[in-house]
PDB file of C-alpha atoms in Angstrom:
ATOM      1  CA  ASP A   1      -5.131  -4.173 -16.874  1.00  0.00           C
ATOM      2  CA  VAL A   2      -5.371  -5.719 -13.447  1.00  0.00           C
ATOM      3  CA  LYS A   3      -8.544  -4.828 -11.714  1.00  0.00           C
ATOM      4  CA  VAL A   4      -9.147  -5.085  -7.997  1.00  0.00           C
ATOM      5  CA  THR A   5     -12.640  -4.218  -6.881  1.00  0.00           C
ATOM      6  CA  GLN A   6     -14.040  -3.717  -3.415  1.00  0.00           C
ATOM      7  CA  SER A   7     -17.697  -4.191  -2.639  1.00  0.00           C
ATOM      8  CA  SER A   8     -18.332  -0.748  -1.149  1.00  0.00           C
ATOM      9  CA  ARG A   9     -16.644   2.650  -1.271  1.00  0.00           C
ATOM     10  CA  TYR A  10     -18.369   3.875   1.875  1.00  0.00           C
ATOM     11  CA  LEU A  11     -19.926   1.902   4.696  1.00  0.00           C
ATOM     12  CA  VAL A  12     -21.537   2.955   7.967  1.00  0.00           C
ATOM     13  CA  LYS A  13     -22.128   0.317  10.637  1.00  0.00           C
ATOM     14  CA  ARG A  14     -23.128   0.283  14.277  1.00  0.00           C
ATOM     15  CA  THR A  15     -21.007  -0.940  17.142  1.00  0.00           C
ATOM     16  CA  GLY A  16     -21.368  -4.685  17.599  1.00  0.00           C
ATOM     17  CA  GLU A  17     -22.471  -5.416  14.042  1.00  0.00           C
ATOM     18  CA  LYS A  18     -20.781  -8.092  11.957  1.00  0.00           C
ATOM     19  CA  VAL A  19     -19.206  -6.499   8.897  1.00  0.00           C
ATOM     20  CA  PHE A  20     -18.088  -8.115   5.665  1.00  0.00           C
ATOM     21  CA  LEU A  21     -15.724  -6.368   3.254  1.00  0.00           C
ATOM     22  CA  GLU A  22     -15.335  -8.106  -0.085  1.00  0.00           C
ATOM     23  CA  CYS A  23     -12.447  -7.901  -2.530  1.00  0.00           C
ATOM     24  CA  VAL A  24     -12.269  -9.432  -5.993  1.00  0.00           C
ATOM     25  CA  GLN A  25      -9.351  -9.498  -8.442  1.00  0.00           C
ATOM     26  CA  ASP A  26      -9.501 -10.557 -12.058  1.00  0.00           C
ATOM     27  CA  MET A  27      -5.874 -11.447 -12.816  1.00  0.00           C
ATOM     28  CA  ASP A  28      -5.533 -14.891 -11.270  1.00  0.00           C
ATOM     29  CA  HIS A  29      -3.123 -13.561  -8.625  1.00  0.00           C
ATOM     30  CA  GLU A  30      -1.955 -15.957  -5.944  1.00  0.00           C
ATOM     31  CA  ASN A  31      -1.520 -13.415  -3.137  1.00  0.00           C
ATOM     32  CA  MET A  32      -4.129 -11.131  -1.647  1.00  0.00           C
ATOM     33  CA  PHE A  33      -3.830  -8.648   1.209  1.00  0.00           C
ATOM     34  CA  TRP A  34      -5.980  -6.556   3.516  1.00  0.00           C
ATOM     35  CA  TYR A  35      -4.593  -3.302   4.918  1.00  0.00           C
ATOM     36  CA  ARG A  36      -6.044  -0.525   6.982  1.00  0.00           C
ATOM     37  CA  GLN A  37      -4.932   3.040   6.361  1.00  0.00           C
ATOM     38  CA  ASP A  38      -5.037   5.678   9.079  1.00  0.00           C
ATOM     39  CA  PRO A  39      -3.661   9.240   8.977  1.00  0.00           C
ATOM     40  CA  GLY A  40      -0.074   9.370  10.167  1.00  0.00           C
ATOM     41  CA  LEU A  41       0.183   5.585  10.401  1.00  0.00           C
ATOM     42  CA  GLY A  42       0.387   4.660   6.740  1.00  0.00           C
ATOM     43  CA  LEU A  43      -0.756   1.204   5.693  1.00  0.00           C
ATOM     44  CA  ARG A  44      -0.790  -1.602   8.215  1.00  0.00           C
ATOM     45  CA  LEU A  45      -1.215  -5.216   7.193  1.00  0.00           C
ATOM     46  CA  ILE A  46      -4.175  -7.017   8.753  1.00  0.00           C
ATOM     47  CA  TYR A  47      -4.089 -10.405   6.984  1.00  0.00           C
ATOM     48  CA  PHE A  48      -2.812 -11.879   3.781  1.00  0.00           C
ATOM     49  CA  SER A  49      -3.422 -15.044   1.815  1.00  0.00           C
ATOM     50  CA  TYR A  50      -1.053 -16.808  -0.559  1.00  0.00           C
ATOM     51  CA  ASP A  51      -3.469 -19.488  -1.724  1.00  0.00           C
ATOM     52  CA  VAL A  52      -7.082 -20.549  -1.515  1.00  0.00           C
ATOM     53  CA  LYS A  53      -8.080 -21.377   2.069  1.00  0.00           C
ATOM     54  CA  MET A  54      -4.645 -20.216   3.311  1.00  0.00           C
ATOM     55  CA  LYS A  55      -4.192 -17.157   5.494  1.00  0.00           C
ATOM     56  CA  GLU A  56      -1.473 -15.505   7.511  1.00  0.00           C
ATOM     57  CA  LYS A  57      -1.756 -12.875  10.220  1.00  0.00           C
ATOM     58  CA  GLY A  58      -0.286  -9.498   9.524  1.00  0.00           C
ATOM     59  CA  ASP A  59       0.692  -6.833  12.018  1.00  0.00           C
ATOM     60  CA  ILE A  60      -2.759  -6.008  13.397  1.00  0.00           C
ATOM     61  CA  PRO A  61      -5.073  -9.049  13.086  1.00  0.00           C
ATOM     62  CA  GLU A  62      -6.924  -8.558  16.379  1.00  0.00           C
ATOM     63  CA  GLY A  63     -10.649  -8.066  15.878  1.00  0.00           C
ATOM     64  CA  TYR A  64     -10.540  -9.282  12.274  1.00  0.00           C
ATOM     65  CA  SER A  65     -10.817 -12.552  10.399  1.00  0.00           C
ATOM     66  CA  VAL A  66     -10.581 -13.423   6.712  1.00  0.00           C
ATOM     67  CA  SER A  67     -11.912 -15.929   4.252  1.00  0.00           C
ATOM     68  CA  ARG A  68     -10.591 -17.067   0.900  1.00  0.00           C
ATOM     69  CA  GLU A  69     -12.779 -19.757  -0.593  1.00  0.00           C
ATOM     70  CA  LYS A  70     -11.999 -18.879  -4.218  1.00  0.00           C
ATOM     71  CA  LYS A  71      -8.758 -17.630  -5.710  1.00  0.00           C
ATOM     72  CA  GLU A  72     -10.231 -14.359  -6.922  1.00  0.00           C
ATOM     73  CA  ARG A  73     -12.053 -13.380  -3.731  1.00  0.00           C
ATOM     74  CA  PHE A  74     -10.702 -12.364  -0.327  1.00  0.00           C
ATOM     75  CA  SER A  75     -13.082 -11.264   2.400  1.00  0.00           C
ATOM     76  CA  LEU A  76     -12.343  -9.330   5.565  1.00  0.00           C
ATOM     77  CA  ILE A  77     -14.709  -9.890   8.471  1.00  0.00           C
ATOM     78  CA  LEU A  78     -15.169  -7.728  11.528  1.00  0.00           C
ATOM     79  CA  GLU A  79     -16.891 -10.088  13.946  1.00  0.00           C
ATOM     80  CA  SER A  80     -18.151  -7.315  16.224  1.00  0.00           C
ATOM     81  CA  ALA A  81     -17.393  -3.861  14.899  1.00  0.00           C
ATOM     82  CA  SER A  82     -15.995  -1.288  17.282  1.00  0.00           C
ATOM     83  CA  THR A  83     -15.443   2.450  16.889  1.00  0.00           C
ATOM     84  CA  ASN A  84     -11.664   1.997  16.785  1.00  0.00           C
ATOM     85  CA  GLN A  85     -12.120   0.043  13.566  1.00  0.00           C
ATOM     86  CA  THR A  86     -13.301   3.169  11.786  1.00  0.00           C
ATOM     87  CA  SER A  87     -10.749   3.442   8.991  1.00  0.00           C
ATOM     88  CA  MET A  88      -9.983   3.132   5.296  1.00  0.00           C
ATOM     89  CA  TYR A  89      -9.586  -0.499   4.270  1.00  0.00           C
ATOM     90  CA  LEU A  90      -7.520  -1.355   1.223  1.00  0.00           C
ATOM     91  CA  CYS A  91      -7.343  -4.677  -0.562  1.00  0.00           C
ATOM     92  CA  ALA A  92      -4.413  -5.622  -2.799  1.00  0.00           C
ATOM     93  CA  SER A  93      -3.358  -8.542  -4.926  1.00  0.00           C
ATOM     94  CA  THR A  94      -0.110  -9.683  -6.497  1.00  0.00           C
ATOM     95  CA  THR A  95       1.520 -12.597  -8.238  1.00  0.00           C
ATOM     96  CA  ALA A  96       3.524 -15.157  -6.299  1.00  0.00           C
ATOM     97  CA  GLN A  97       6.671 -13.125  -6.953  1.00  0.00           C
ATOM     98  CA  ASN A  98       5.097 -10.055  -5.317  1.00  0.00           C
ATOM     99  CA  TYR A  99       7.026  -7.475  -7.301  1.00  0.00           C
ATOM    100  CA  GLU A 100       4.057  -5.124  -7.435  1.00  0.00           C
ATOM    101  CA  GLN A 101       0.852  -4.922  -5.463  1.00  0.00           C
ATOM    102  CA  TYR A 102      -2.359  -3.882  -7.198  1.00  0.00           C
ATOM    103  CA  PHE A 103      -4.776  -2.020  -4.981  1.00  0.00           C
ATOM    104  CA  GLY A 104      -8.506  -1.614  -4.955  1.00  0.00           C
ATOM    105  CA  PRO A 105     -10.077   1.839  -4.470  1.00  0.00           C
ATOM    106  CA  GLY A 106     -10.644   1.292  -0.757  1.00  0.00           C
ATOM    107  CA  THR A 107     -13.635   1.096   1.555  1.00  0.00           C
ATOM    108  CA  ARG A 108     -14.089   3.876   4.060  1.00  0.00           C
ATOM    109  CA  LEU A 109     -15.764   2.253   7.054  1.00  0.00           C
ATOM    110  CA  THR A 110     -17.355   4.293   9.817  1.00  0.00           C
ATOM    111  CA  VAL A 111     -18.476   2.526  12.972  1.00  0.00           C
ATOM    112  CA  THR A 112     -20.824   4.555  15.149  1.00  0.00           C
TER     113      THR A 112
ATOM    114  CA  ALA B   1      12.524  -7.146  10.953  1.00  0.00           C
ATOM    115  CA  GLN B   2      12.250  -4.428   8.362  1.00  0.00           C
ATOM    116  CA  SER B   3      11.054  -0.862   8.669  1.00  0.00           C
ATOM    117  CA  VAL B   4      10.611   2.262   6.579  1.00  0.00           C
ATOM    118  CA  THR B   5      10.906   5.883   7.660  1.00  0.00           C
ATOM    119  CA  GLN B   6       9.448   8.807   5.769  1.00  0.00           C
ATOM    120  CA  LEU B   7      10.476  11.784   7.849  1.00  0.00           C
ATOM    121  CA  ASP B   8       8.426  14.382   5.982  1.00  0.00           C
ATOM    122  CA  SER B   9       4.693  14.068   6.482  1.00  0.00           C
ATOM    123  CA  GLN B  10       3.967  17.030   4.190  1.00  0.00           C
ATOM    124  CA  VAL B  11       6.005  18.703   1.473  1.00  0.00           C
ATOM    125  CA  PRO B  12       4.733  21.901  -0.155  1.00  0.00           C
ATOM    126  CA  VAL B  13       6.417  22.878  -3.408  1.00  0.00           C
ATOM    127  CA  PHE B  14       5.710  25.411  -6.133  1.00  0.00           C
ATOM    128  CA  GLU B  15       4.664  24.231  -9.556  1.00  0.00           C
ATOM    129  CA  GLU B  16       7.613  23.574 -11.914  1.00  0.00           C
ATOM    130  CA  ALA B  17      10.052  23.392  -8.987  1.00  0.00           C
ATOM    131  CA  PRO B  18      12.035  20.228  -8.229  1.00  0.00           C
ATOM    132  CA  VAL B  19      11.087  17.964  -5.355  1.00  0.00           C
ATOM    133  CA  GLU B  20      12.697  15.210  -3.303  1.00  0.00           C
ATOM    134  CA  LEU B  21      10.714  12.929  -0.998  1.00  0.00           C
ATOM    135  CA  ARG B  22      12.915  11.115   1.468  1.00  0.00           C
ATOM    136  CA  CYS B  23      12.768   7.450   2.412  1.00  0.00           C
ATOM    137  CA  ASN B  24      15.083   5.471   4.666  1.00  0.00           C
ATOM    138  CA  TYR B  25      14.754   1.797   5.427  1.00  0.00           C
ATOM    139  CA  SER B  26      16.261  -0.784   7.725  1.00  0.00           C
ATOM    140  CA  SER B  27      16.584  -4.478   7.085  1.00  0.00           C
ATOM    141  CA  SER B  28      19.016  -7.230   7.970  1.00  0.00           C
ATOM    142  CA  VAL B  29      18.706  -8.825   4.535  1.00  0.00           C
ATOM    143  CA  SER B  30      18.651  -7.756   0.906  1.00  0.00           C
ATOM    144  CA  VAL B  31      15.577  -5.794  -0.027  1.00  0.00           C
ATOM    145  CA  TYR B  32      13.289  -4.733  -2.804  1.00  0.00           C
ATOM    146  CA  LEU B  33      12.113  -1.120  -2.626  1.00  0.00           C
ATOM    147  CA  PHE B  34       8.989   0.559  -3.961  1.00  0.00           C
ATOM    148  CA  TRP B  35       7.304   3.922  -4.256  1.00  0.00           C
ATOM    149  CA  TYR B  36       3.521   4.057  -4.513  1.00  0.00           C
ATOM    150  CA  VAL B  37       1.275   7.069  -5.141  1.00  0.00           C
ATOM    151  CA  GLN B  38      -2.245   7.595  -3.870  1.00  0.00           C
ATOM    152  CA  TYR B  39      -4.398  10.247  -5.509  1.00  0.00           C
ATOM    153  CA  PRO B  40      -7.382  11.566  -3.529  1.00  0.00           C
ATOM    154  CA  ASN B  41     -10.115   8.975  -3.016  1.00  0.00           C
ATOM    155  CA  GLN B  42      -8.199   6.265  -4.833  1.00  0.00           C
ATOM    156  CA  GLY B  43      -6.144   3.204  -4.016  1.00  0.00           C
ATOM    157  CA  LEU B  44      -2.386   3.077  -4.343  1.00  0.00           C
ATOM    158  CA  GLN B  45      -0.580   2.559  -7.629  1.00  0.00           C
ATOM    159  CA  LEU B  46       3.040   1.709  -8.258  1.00  0.00           C
ATOM    160  CA  LEU B  47       5.328   4.577  -9.301  1.00  0.00           C
ATOM    161  CA  LEU B  48       8.569   2.625  -9.495  1.00  0.00           C
ATOM    162  CA  LYS B  49      10.478  -0.251  -7.978  1.00  0.00           C
ATOM    163  CA  TYR B  50      14.041  -1.344  -7.332  1.00  0.00           C
ATOM    164  CA  LEU B  51      14.688  -5.073  -7.513  1.00  0.00           C
ATOM    165  CA  SER B  52      18.330  -5.255  -8.606  1.00  0.00           C
ATOM    166  CA  GLY B  53      20.780  -3.786 -11.089  1.00  0.00           C
ATOM    167  CA  SER B  54      21.072  -0.063 -11.736  1.00  0.00           C
ATOM    168  CA  THR B  55      20.607   1.971  -8.597  1.00  0.00           C
ATOM    169  CA  LEU B  56      18.825   4.750 -10.495  1.00  0.00           C
ATOM    170  CA  VAL B  57      15.274   3.719 -11.207  1.00  0.00           C
ATOM    171  CA  LYS B  58      12.900   5.587 -13.481  1.00  0.00           C
ATOM    172  CA  GLY B  59       9.169   5.402 -13.017  1.00  0.00           C
ATOM    173  CA  ILE B  60       5.961   6.794 -14.393  1.00  0.00           C
ATOM    174  CA  ASN B  61       5.073  10.492 -14.632  1.00  0.00           C
ATOM    175  CA  GLY B  62       8.722  11.612 -14.719  1.00  0.00           C
ATOM    176  CA  PHE B  63       9.649  10.367 -11.253  1.00  0.00           C
ATOM    177  CA  GLU B  64      12.901   8.631 -10.427  1.00  0.00           C
ATOM    178  CA  ALA B  65      14.545   7.224  -7.309  1.00  0.00           C
ATOM    179  CA  GLU B  66      18.045   6.237  -6.337  1.00  0.00           C
ATOM    180  CA  PHE B  67      18.888   3.231  -4.209  1.00  0.00           C
ATOM    181  CA  ASN B  68      21.776   3.992  -1.846  1.00  0.00           C
ATOM    182  CA  LYS B  69      22.742   0.879   0.047  1.00  0.00           C
ATOM    183  CA  SER B  70      25.355   2.524   2.254  1.00  0.00           C
ATOM    184  CA  GLN B  71      22.881   5.161   3.438  1.00  0.00           C
ATOM    185  CA  THR B  72      19.915   2.745   3.345  1.00  0.00           C
ATOM    186  CA  SER B  73      17.917   5.296   1.425  1.00  0.00           C
ATOM    187  CA  PHE B  74      15.592   5.331  -1.555  1.00  0.00           C
ATOM    188  CA  HIS B  75      14.672   8.978  -2.147  1.00  0.00           C
ATOM    189  CA  LEU B  76      12.115   9.928  -4.785  1.00  0.00           C
ATOM    190  CA  ARG B  77      12.784  12.886  -7.073  1.00  0.00           C
ATOM    191  CA  LYS B  78      11.168  14.835  -9.854  1.00  0.00           C
ATOM    192  CA  PRO B  79      12.884  17.768 -11.606  1.00  0.00           C
ATOM    193  CA  SER B  80       9.698  19.754 -12.251  1.00  0.00           C
ATOM    194  CA  VAL B  81       6.372  19.078 -10.570  1.00  0.00           C
ATOM    195  CA  HIS B  82       2.876  19.706 -11.879  1.00  0.00           C
ATOM    196  CA  ILE B  83      -0.376  20.406 -10.092  1.00  0.00           C
ATOM    197  CA  SER B  84      -1.461  16.871 -10.989  1.00  0.00           C
ATOM    198  CA  ASP B  85       1.364  15.466  -8.839  1.00  0.00           C
ATOM    199  CA  THR B  86      -0.504  16.533  -5.714  1.00  0.00           C
ATOM    200  CA  ALA B  87      -1.002  13.228  -3.912  1.00  0.00           C
ATOM    201  CA  GLU B  88       0.297  11.107  -1.063  1.00  0.00           C
ATOM    202  CA  TYR B  89       3.432   9.070  -1.683  1.00  0.00           C
ATOM    203  CA  PHE B  90       4.361   5.890   0.138  1.00  0.00           C
ATOM    204  CA  CYS B  91       7.737   4.208   0.285  1.00  0.00           C
ATOM    205  CA  ALA B  92       7.703   0.449   0.853  1.00  0.00           C
ATOM    206  CA  VAL B  93      10.200  -2.347   1.443  1.00  0.00           C
ATOM    207  CA  ARG B  94      10.165  -6.119   1.403  1.00  0.00           C
ATOM    208  CA  SER B  95      12.888  -8.674   1.796  1.00  0.00           C
ATOM    209  CA  SER B  96      14.158 -10.244  -1.406  1.00  0.00           C
ATOM    210  CA  GLY B  97      13.703 -13.686   0.098  1.00  0.00           C
ATOM    211  CA  GLY B  98      10.560 -15.738   0.040  1.00  0.00           C
ATOM    212  CA  TYR B  99       8.555 -13.939   2.706  1.00  0.00           C
ATOM    213  CA  GLN B 100       5.856 -11.838   1.109  1.00  0.00           C
ATOM    214  CA  LYS B 101       5.242  -9.117   3.637  1.00  0.00           C
ATOM    215  CA  VAL B 102       5.666  -5.545   2.424  1.00  0.00           C
ATOM    216  CA  THR B 103       6.203  -2.805   4.983  1.00  0.00           C
ATOM    217  CA  PHE B 104       4.921   0.656   4.091  1.00  0.00           C
ATOM    218  CA  GLY B 105       6.071   4.019   5.375  1.00  0.00           C
ATOM    219  CA  THR B 106       3.682   6.522   6.905  1.00  0.00           C
ATOM    220  CA  GLY B 107       3.403   8.522   3.706  1.00  0.00           C
ATOM    221  CA  THR B 108       4.351  11.998   2.492  1.00  0.00           C
ATOM    222  CA  LYS B 109       1.713  14.383   1.209  1.00  0.00           C
ATOM    223  CA  LEU B 110       3.021  16.392  -1.705  1.00  0.00           C
ATOM    224  CA  GLN B 111       1.178  19.669  -2.165  1.00  0.00           C
ATOM    225  CA  VAL B 112       1.969  21.462  -5.402  1.00  0.00           C
ATOM    226  CA  ILE B 113       1.267  25.184  -5.163  1.00  0.00           C
ATOM    227  CA  PRO B 114       0.262  27.038  -8.340  1.00  0.00           C
TER     228      PRO B 114
END
């Protein structure tokens, strides 16, 4: 079975802190994605990566950056956390064909 | 540009009753369509997908969906729901071309009432 793991299930940070969210997949998938999930808004794509060191902006990249130094790991970085970044963050991975995305359990981030 | 509309944010239904969760999409090109389910405190998992071929697609846990190109719809159905089906359901679309972006709907919460 494909396994996508995220470094934390719950995280509480202060405004202005730098925050790292880590995602690791064990199926040698080419593509990896970061979404944020908010009530009534569904999932919105922040960034995705289709290869090591490659990244593409999604729909809401402002305030975020990403890093993909190894194929299995995709990190989301909040350079200076703000309260409007309080949300559920979901990581996903898929093969190059992208017929199915495999999701991690999510990280619920609270910024106070 | 592509988009997905799930008009029902919540659907309450009695146990063992049938249910239909509605999904409409818009796209200027051919599409692939997906339904994902999210159980409480978990990530999303794929229920079923339409890539090509038969317009009636069967998925896990007794769910099925029908692709209707003329009505640009991909409604999800189950003839008899169980308490364990209580979850949030997301419809998603992506173009069948090379671009990888998947667009998700806003979700429908299915509440099964005992």
